[in-house]
Amino acid sequence: MAGLAPAAPLLLRLVPANNKKSSEPVLRVEHLQAGTLPPLTFEVAAGECLAIEGPSGAGKTLLLRAIADLDPAPGQVFLNGAERNEMPGYEWRRHVRYCAAEPAWWTDTPRAAFAKAPPGRVDRLLHSLGLEPQVLDRALSAVSTGERQRLALARALTDEPPLLLLDEPTGALDPQSAALVEELIKYQMLSGRSAILVSHDRGQIERLAHARLLLSKPAAAGASPTVVAVP
């Protein structure tokens, strides 16, 4: 598919890998314009994953942040029929969960971030990610970058949001830990949750995604990125 003109909206329909008809969309994006990206329109159904690919600076994280209502962006975003402007931003992000590539923490230890979560669910998430329960009581300064990244994913999943926005979820992980994260993401999709994945790992995209959105960095200053949909 050829690159789109900067002002033209991109319509992307996801096609499941097994070629069966998709269920009703969980996420519907209409003419959303994040940064210098052209307006985008697409849907993601329950249990599906859309991968966003492209070089640094192409707008991948900007698009995730716009969907999460973290940055102002014209256009409409619907989750199960409810539009993002129909509720406060913090309420929207309870259902549309953004997992940053470099997750932030506001507590001395990880445990405080899991205080409202059912203990059994937290234990299962930690186990699935190869983490010992004792990590919750360690000072965050003593928790490795990879452990913090896996803990952030567990934190995001404790209240089981219907949509995950995953920005390089295995970027700081060794292959074994990355495999555990991928298995957990697959399980979430089998449970009906949807995902939008930003990753530079082509193999990971092949394993997890039902469709891809390719963003290319502008060739000249002031130009818009090229967008290509690849079912």
PDB file of C-alpha atoms in Angstrom:
ATOM      1  CA  MET A   1       0.000   0.000   0.000  1.00  0.00           C
ATOM      2  CA  ALA A   2       1.387   3.409  -0.901  1.00  0.00           C
ATOM      3  CA  GLY A   3       2.123   6.072   1.687  1.00  0.00           C
ATOM      4  CA  LEU A   4      -0.759   8.402   2.427  1.00  0.00           C
ATOM      5  CA  ALA A   5      -0.838  12.123   1.799  1.00  0.00           C
ATOM      6  CA  PRO A   6      -0.404  14.141   4.990  1.00  0.00           C
ATOM      7  CA  ALA A   7      -4.001  15.414   5.109  1.00  0.00           C
ATOM      8  CA  ALA A   8      -5.718  12.149   4.208  1.00  0.00           C
ATOM      9  CA  PRO A   9      -7.264  10.004   6.946  1.00  0.00           C
ATOM     10  CA  LEU A  10      -6.062   6.415   7.149  1.00  0.00           C
ATOM     11  CA  LEU A  11      -8.751   3.760   7.451  1.00  0.00           C
ATOM     12  CA  LEU A  12      -7.384   0.532   8.923  1.00  0.00           C
ATOM     13  CA  ARG A  13      -9.539  -2.569   9.394  1.00  0.00           C
ATOM     14  CA  LEU A  14      -7.931  -5.393  11.330  1.00  0.00           C
ATOM     15  CA  VAL A  15      -8.100  -8.921   9.914  1.00  0.00           C
ATOM     16  CA  PRO A  16      -7.499 -11.743  12.435  1.00  0.00           C
ATOM     17  CA  ALA A  17      -4.634 -14.100  11.649  1.00  0.00           C
ATOM     18  CA  ASN A  18      -7.044 -17.038  11.405  1.00  0.00           C
ATOM     19  CA  ASN A  19      -9.151 -15.108   8.863  1.00  0.00           C
ATOM     20  CA  LYS A  20     -12.310 -15.536  10.918  1.00  0.00           C
ATOM     21  CA  LYS A  21     -14.679 -12.618  11.190  1.00  0.00           C
ATOM     22  CA  SER A  22     -13.721 -10.147  13.911  1.00  0.00           C
ATOM     23  CA  SER A  23     -15.976  -9.547  16.891  1.00  0.00           C
ATOM     24  CA  GLU A  24     -17.395  -6.128  17.625  1.00  0.00           C
ATOM     25  CA  PRO A  25     -14.650  -3.524  18.113  1.00  0.00           C
ATOM     26  CA  VAL A  26     -13.508  -2.722  21.623  1.00  0.00           C
ATOM     27  CA  LEU A  27     -11.601   0.335  20.394  1.00  0.00           C
ATOM     28  CA  ARG A  28     -12.739   2.630  17.609  1.00  0.00           C
ATOM     29  CA  VAL A  29     -10.522   5.537  16.569  1.00  0.00           C
ATOM     30  CA  GLU A  30     -11.927   8.147  14.176  1.00  0.00           C
ATOM     31  CA  HIS A  31      -9.799  10.836  12.523  1.00  0.00           C
ATOM     32  CA  LEU A  32      -7.406  11.006  15.468  1.00  0.00           C
ATOM     33  CA  GLN A  33      -4.440  13.270  14.790  1.00  0.00           C
ATOM     34  CA  ALA A  34      -1.485  12.816  17.120  1.00  0.00           C
ATOM     35  CA  GLY A  35       1.375  15.248  16.573  1.00  0.00           C
ATOM     36  CA  THR A  36       2.311  15.444  12.900  1.00  0.00           C
ATOM     37  CA  LEU A  37       0.692  12.129  12.010  1.00  0.00           C
ATOM     38  CA  PRO A  38      -2.139  12.241   9.477  1.00  0.00           C
ATOM     39  CA  PRO A  39      -5.654  11.660  10.864  1.00  0.00           C
ATOM     40  CA  LEU A  40      -6.088   7.961  11.611  1.00  0.00           C
ATOM     41  CA  THR A  41      -9.238   5.843  11.687  1.00  0.00           C
ATOM     42  CA  PHE A  42      -9.129   2.204  12.782  1.00  0.00           C
ATOM     43  CA  GLU A  43     -10.731  -0.426  14.988  1.00  0.00           C
ATOM     44  CA  VAL A  44      -9.406  -3.118  17.304  1.00  0.00           C
ATOM     45  CA  ALA A  45     -11.687  -5.979  18.284  1.00  0.00           C
ATOM     46  CA  ALA A  46     -11.704  -7.988  21.499  1.00  0.00           C
ATOM     47  CA  GLY A  47      -8.705 -10.281  21.749  1.00  0.00           C
ATOM     48  CA  GLU A  48      -6.802  -8.554  18.925  1.00  0.00           C
ATOM     49  CA  CYS A  49      -3.448  -6.810  18.858  1.00  0.00           C
ATOM     50  CA  LEU A  50      -2.439  -3.961  16.575  1.00  0.00           C
ATOM     51  CA  ALA A  51       1.331  -3.421  16.308  1.00  0.00           C
ATOM     52  CA  ILE A  52       2.731   0.023  15.550  1.00  0.00           C
ATOM     53  CA  GLU A  53       6.161   0.000  13.933  1.00  0.00           C
ATOM     54  CA  GLY A  54       8.562   2.704  12.847  1.00  0.00           C
ATOM     55  CA  PRO A  55      11.862   4.411  13.649  1.00  0.00           C
ATOM     56  CA  SER A  56      12.389   6.683  16.624  1.00  0.00           C
ATOM     57  CA  GLY A  57      10.609   9.981  16.107  1.00  0.00           C
ATOM     58  CA  ALA A  58       7.925   8.586  13.792  1.00  0.00           C
ATOM     59  CA  GLY A  59       5.134   9.219  16.321  1.00  0.00           C
ATOM     60  CA  LYS A  60       4.473   5.797  17.857  1.00  0.00           C
ATOM     61  CA  THR A  61       4.448   6.932  21.474  1.00  0.00           C
ATOM     62  CA  LEU A  62       2.532  10.101  20.566  1.00  0.00           C
ATOM     63  CA  LEU A  63      -0.226   7.940  19.115  1.00  0.00           C
ATOM     64  CA  LEU A  64      -0.440   5.778  22.237  1.00  0.00           C
ATOM     65  CA  ARG A  65      -0.546   8.852  24.473  1.00  0.00           C
ATOM     66  CA  ALA A  66      -3.307  10.392  22.371  1.00  0.00           C
ATOM     67  CA  ILE A  67      -5.406   7.229  22.635  1.00  0.00           C
ATOM     68  CA  ALA A  68      -4.833   7.254  26.411  1.00  0.00           C
ATOM     69  CA  ASP A  69      -5.962  10.915  26.539  1.00  0.00           C
ATOM     70  CA  LEU A  70      -2.638  11.961  28.030  1.00  0.00           C
ATOM     71  CA  ASP A  71      -1.970  14.562  25.331  1.00  0.00           C
ATOM     72  CA  PRO A  72      -4.482  16.785  23.489  1.00  0.00           C
ATOM     73  CA  ALA A  73      -5.321  15.392  20.040  1.00  0.00           C
ATOM     74  CA  PRO A  74      -8.256  16.204  17.745  1.00  0.00           C
ATOM     75  CA  GLY A  75     -10.493  13.340  16.716  1.00  0.00           C
ATOM     76  CA  GLN A  76     -12.581  10.775  18.520  1.00  0.00           C
ATOM     77  CA  VAL A  77     -11.665   7.626  20.441  1.00  0.00           C
ATOM     78  CA  PHE A  78     -14.363   5.177  21.572  1.00  0.00           C
ATOM     79  CA  LEU A  79     -14.047   2.273  23.987  1.00  0.00           C
ATOM     80  CA  ASN A  80     -17.001  -0.100  23.918  1.00  0.00           C
ATOM     81  CA  GLY A  81     -19.092   2.740  22.504  1.00  0.00           C
ATOM     82  CA  ALA A  82     -18.091   5.392  25.084  1.00  0.00           C
ATOM     83  CA  GLU A  83     -16.116   8.378  23.786  1.00  0.00           C
ATOM     84  CA  ARG A  84     -13.041   9.554  25.728  1.00  0.00           C
ATOM     85  CA  ASN A  85     -14.485  13.057  26.286  1.00  0.00           C
ATOM     86  CA  GLU A  86     -17.536  11.608  28.021  1.00  0.00           C
ATOM     87  CA  MET A  87     -15.539  10.919  31.182  1.00  0.00           C
ATOM     88  CA  PRO A  88     -12.612  12.423  33.130  1.00  0.00           C
ATOM     89  CA  GLY A  89      -9.176  11.466  31.892  1.00  0.00           C
ATOM     90  CA  TYR A  90      -8.322   9.424  34.996  1.00  0.00           C
ATOM     91  CA  GLU A  91     -11.510   7.384  34.552  1.00  0.00           C
ATOM     92  CA  TRP A  92     -10.747   6.798  30.851  1.00  0.00           C
ATOM     93  CA  ARG A  93      -7.257   5.548  31.740  1.00  0.00           C
ATOM     94  CA  ARG A  94      -8.723   3.013  34.165  1.00  0.00           C
ATOM     95  CA  HIS A  95     -10.065   1.249  31.070  1.00  0.00           C
ATOM     96  CA  VAL A  96      -7.456   2.292  28.498  1.00  0.00           C
ATOM     97  CA  ARG A  97      -4.206   1.422  30.269  1.00  0.00           C
ATOM     98  CA  TYR A  98      -0.983   2.982  28.990  1.00  0.00           C
ATOM     99  CA  CYS A  99       2.245   1.140  29.870  1.00  0.00           C
ATOM    100  CA  ALA A 100       5.168   3.456  29.193  1.00  0.00           C
ATOM    101  CA  ALA A 101       8.525   2.234  27.919  1.00  0.00           C
ATOM    102  CA  GLU A 102      10.083   3.805  31.030  1.00  0.00           C
ATOM    103  CA  PRO A 103       7.408   3.359  33.714  1.00  0.00           C
ATOM    104  CA  ALA A 104       7.186   5.887  36.519  1.00  0.00           C
ATOM    105  CA  TRP A 105       6.841   5.027  40.193  1.00  0.00           C
ATOM    106  CA  TRP A 106       5.662   7.325  42.989  1.00  0.00           C
ATOM    107  CA  THR A 107       6.248   5.082  46.005  1.00  0.00           C
ATOM    108  CA  ASP A 108       9.274   3.906  47.971  1.00  0.00           C
ATOM    109  CA  THR A 109       8.505   0.245  47.325  1.00  0.00           C
ATOM    110  CA  PRO A 110       6.341  -1.449  44.676  1.00  0.00           C
ATOM    111  CA  ARG A 111       3.853  -2.824  47.219  1.00  0.00           C
ATOM    112  CA  ALA A 112       1.982   0.459  47.657  1.00  0.00           C
ATOM    113  CA  ALA A 113       1.086   0.422  43.956  1.00  0.00           C
ATOM    114  CA  PHE A 114      -0.707  -2.926  44.463  1.00  0.00           C
ATOM    115  CA  ALA A 115      -2.502  -2.015  47.698  1.00  0.00           C
ATOM    116  CA  LYS A 116      -6.020  -2.115  46.194  1.00  0.00           C
ATOM    117  CA  ALA A 117      -5.499  -5.234  44.085  1.00  0.00           C
ATOM    118  CA  PRO A 118      -6.710  -8.698  45.153  1.00  0.00           C
ATOM    119  CA  PRO A 119      -3.638 -10.412  46.679  1.00  0.00           C
ATOM    120  CA  GLY A 120      -4.238 -13.642  44.796  1.00  0.00           C
ATOM    121  CA  ARG A 121      -4.290 -11.843  41.476  1.00  0.00           C
ATOM    122  CA  VAL A 122      -1.063 -10.001  42.280  1.00  0.00           C
ATOM    123  CA  ASP A 123       0.654 -13.262  43.240  1.00  0.00           C
ATOM    124  CA  ARG A 124      -0.444 -14.888  39.963  1.00  0.00           C
ATOM    125  CA  LEU A 125       0.777 -11.951  37.895  1.00  0.00           C
ATOM    126  CA  LEU A 126       4.151 -11.892  39.645  1.00  0.00           C
ATOM    127  CA  HIS A 127       4.572 -15.633  39.185  1.00  0.00           C
ATOM    128  CA  SER A 128       3.687 -15.439  35.483  1.00  0.00           C
ATOM    129  CA  LEU A 129       6.372 -12.773  35.048  1.00  0.00           C
ATOM    130  CA  GLY A 130       9.090 -14.664  36.914  1.00  0.00           C
ATOM    131  CA  LEU A 131       9.054 -12.325  39.924  1.00  0.00           C
ATOM    132  CA  GLU A 132       9.246 -13.330  43.578  1.00  0.00           C
ATOM    133  CA  PRO A 133       6.657 -11.808  45.982  1.00  0.00           C
ATOM    134  CA  GLN A 134       9.517 -10.348  48.057  1.00  0.00           C
ATOM    135  CA  VAL A 135      10.260  -7.860  45.277  1.00  0.00           C
ATOM    136  CA  LEU A 136       7.209  -5.870  46.380  1.00  0.00           C
ATOM    137  CA  ASP A 137       8.962  -4.875  49.609  1.00  0.00           C
ATOM    138  CA  ARG A 138      12.319  -3.908  48.164  1.00  0.00           C
ATOM    139  CA  ALA A 139      13.235  -0.272  47.743  1.00  0.00           C
ATOM    140  CA  LEU A 140      12.621   0.741  44.142  1.00  0.00           C
ATOM    141  CA  SER A 141      16.190   1.987  43.989  1.00  0.00           C
ATOM    142  CA  ALA A 142      17.252  -1.641  44.539  1.00  0.00           C
ATOM    143  CA  VAL A 143      14.909  -3.078  41.891  1.00  0.00           C
ATOM    144  CA  SER A 144      16.507  -3.620  38.495  1.00  0.00           C
ATOM    145  CA  THR A 145      15.264  -1.905  35.340  1.00  0.00           C
ATOM    146  CA  GLY A 146      13.915  -5.180  33.975  1.00  0.00           C
ATOM    147  CA  GLU A 147      12.133  -5.985  37.242  1.00  0.00           C
ATOM    148  CA  ARG A 148      10.564  -2.524  37.296  1.00  0.00           C
ATOM    149  CA  GLN A 149       9.329  -2.996  33.741  1.00  0.00           C
ATOM    150  CA  ARG A 150       7.711  -6.340  34.581  1.00  0.00           C
ATOM    151  CA  LEU A 151       6.261  -4.911  37.787  1.00  0.00           C
ATOM    152  CA  ALA A 152       4.740  -2.059  35.795  1.00  0.00           C
ATOM    153  CA  LEU A 153       2.983  -4.545  33.511  1.00  0.00           C
ATOM    154  CA  ALA A 154       1.665  -6.427  36.546  1.00  0.00           C
ATOM    155  CA  ARG A 155       0.479  -3.116  38.014  1.00  0.00           C
ATOM    156  CA  ALA A 156      -1.341  -2.312  34.782  1.00  0.00           C
ATOM    157  CA  LEU A 157      -3.154  -5.647  34.782  1.00  0.00           C
ATOM    158  CA  THR A 158      -4.320  -5.808  38.397  1.00  0.00           C
ATOM    159  CA  ASP A 159      -7.767  -4.351  37.625  1.00  0.00           C
ATOM    160  CA  GLU A 160      -8.022  -6.103  34.243  1.00  0.00           C
ATOM    161  CA  PRO A 161      -8.551  -3.156  31.844  1.00  0.00           C
ATOM    162  CA  PRO A 162     -10.109  -4.049  28.469  1.00  0.00           C
ATOM    163  CA  LEU A 163      -7.410  -2.261  26.431  1.00  0.00           C
ATOM    164  CA  LEU A 164      -3.641  -2.249  26.909  1.00  0.00           C
ATOM    165  CA  LEU A 165      -1.338   0.283  25.247  1.00  0.00           C
ATOM    166  CA  LEU A 166       2.089  -1.336  25.426  1.00  0.00           C
ATOM    167  CA  ASP A 167       5.114   0.818  24.626  1.00  0.00           C
ATOM    168  CA  GLU A 168       8.173  -1.446  24.200  1.00  0.00           C
ATOM    169  CA  PRO A 169       7.034  -3.831  26.975  1.00  0.00           C
ATOM    170  CA  THR A 170      10.173  -5.980  26.703  1.00  0.00           C
ATOM    171  CA  GLY A 171      12.711  -3.312  25.755  1.00  0.00           C
ATOM    172  CA  ALA A 172      14.758  -3.752  28.954  1.00  0.00           C
ATOM    173  CA  LEU A 173      14.373  -7.517  29.317  1.00  0.00           C
ATOM    174  CA  ASP A 174      16.536 -10.547  28.665  1.00  0.00           C
ATOM    175  CA  PRO A 175      15.112 -13.178  26.266  1.00  0.00           C
ATOM    176  CA  GLN A 176      13.745 -15.404  29.036  1.00  0.00           C
ATOM    177  CA  SER A 177      11.892 -12.558  30.761  1.00  0.00           C
ATOM    178  CA  ALA A 178      10.666 -11.227  27.415  1.00  0.00           C
ATOM    179  CA  ALA A 179       9.185 -14.642  26.623  1.00  0.00           C
ATOM    180  CA  LEU A 180       7.273 -14.590  29.919  1.00  0.00           C
ATOM    181  CA  VAL A 181       5.873 -11.154  29.096  1.00  0.00           C
ATOM    182  CA  GLU A 182       4.768 -12.314  25.656  1.00  0.00           C
ATOM    183  CA  GLU A 183       3.011 -15.332  27.144  1.00  0.00           C
ATOM    184  CA  LEU A 184       1.161 -13.073  29.578  1.00  0.00           C
ATOM    185  CA  ILE A 185       0.097 -10.743  26.759  1.00  0.00           C
ATOM    186  CA  LYS A 186      -1.155 -13.741  24.766  1.00  0.00           C
ATOM    187  CA  TYR A 187      -3.137 -14.911  27.782  1.00  0.00           C
ATOM    188  CA  GLN A 188      -4.692 -11.458  28.173  1.00  0.00           C
ATOM    189  CA  MET A 189      -5.830 -11.538  24.543  1.00  0.00           C
ATOM    190  CA  LEU A 190      -7.252 -15.041  24.962  1.00  0.00           C
ATOM    191  CA  SER A 191      -9.195 -13.599  27.906  1.00  0.00           C
ATOM    192  CA  GLY A 192     -10.731 -10.993  25.576  1.00  0.00           C
ATOM    193  CA  ARG A 193      -8.530  -8.012  26.263  1.00  0.00           C
ATOM    194  CA  SER A 194      -7.172  -5.999  23.330  1.00  0.00           C
ATOM    195  CA  ALA A 195      -3.744  -4.468  22.859  1.00  0.00           C
ATOM    196  CA  ILE A 196      -1.870  -1.906  20.837  1.00  0.00           C
ATOM    197  CA  LEU A 197       1.812  -2.776  20.816  1.00  0.00           C
ATOM    198  CA  VAL A 198       4.790  -0.569  20.016  1.00  0.00           C
ATOM    199  CA  SER A 199       7.897  -2.675  19.453  1.00  0.00           C
ATOM    200  CA  HIS A 200      11.133  -2.694  17.483  1.00  0.00           C
ATOM    201  CA  ASP A 201      11.233  -6.493  17.775  1.00  0.00           C
ATOM    202  CA  ARG A 202       9.965  -7.853  14.454  1.00  0.00           C
ATOM    203  CA  GLY A 203       9.744 -11.390  15.829  1.00  0.00           C
ATOM    204  CA  GLN A 204       7.616 -10.209  18.728  1.00  0.00           C
ATOM    205  CA  ILE A 205       5.262  -8.427  16.346  1.00  0.00           C
ATOM    206  CA  GLU A 206       4.925 -11.563  14.231  1.00  0.00           C
ATOM    207  CA  ARG A 207       4.071 -13.591  17.323  1.00  0.00           C
ATOM    208  CA  LEU A 208       1.548 -11.198  18.879  1.00  0.00           C
ATOM    209  CA  ALA A 209      -0.016  -8.905  16.283  1.00  0.00           C
ATOM    210  CA  HIS A 210      -3.045  -9.408  14.054  1.00  0.00           C
ATOM    211  CA  ALA A 211      -2.214  -6.319  11.973  1.00  0.00           C
ATOM    212  CA  ARG A 212       0.494  -3.677  11.721  1.00  0.00           C
ATOM    213  CA  LEU A 213       0.644   0.070  11.299  1.00  0.00           C
ATOM    214  CA  LEU A 214       3.956   1.255   9.831  1.00  0.00           C
ATOM    215  CA  LEU A 215       5.087   4.831  10.484  1.00  0.00           C
ATOM    216  CA  SER A 216       8.077   6.285   8.672  1.00  0.00           C
ATOM    217  CA  LYS A 217      10.028   9.257   9.968  1.00  0.00           C
ATOM    218  CA  PRO A 218       9.596  12.419   7.836  1.00  0.00           C
ATOM    219  CA  ALA A 219      12.335  12.813   5.246  1.00  0.00           C
ATOM    220  CA  ALA A 220      12.328  16.597   5.575  1.00  0.00           C
ATOM    221  CA  ALA A 221      11.681  19.064   8.362  1.00  0.00           C
ATOM    222  CA  GLY A 222       8.014  20.041   8.523  1.00  0.00           C
ATOM    223  CA  ALA A 223       6.829  17.003   6.573  1.00  0.00           C
ATOM    224  CA  SER A 224       4.389  14.435   7.955  1.00  0.00           C
ATOM    225  CA  PRO A 225       5.250  10.773   8.502  1.00  0.00           C
ATOM    226  CA  THR A 226       4.184   8.222   5.954  1.00  0.00           C
ATOM    227  CA  VAL A 227       1.624   5.716   7.240  1.00  0.00           C
ATOM    228  CA  VAL A 228       1.140   2.244   5.774  1.00  0.00           C
ATOM    229  CA  ALA A 229      -1.407  -0.346   6.943  1.00  0.00           C
ATOM    230  CA  VAL A 230      -0.282  -3.962   6.657  1.00  0.00           C
ATOM    231  CA  PRO A 231      -2.989  -6.563   7.508  1.00  0.00           C
TER     232      PRO A 231
END
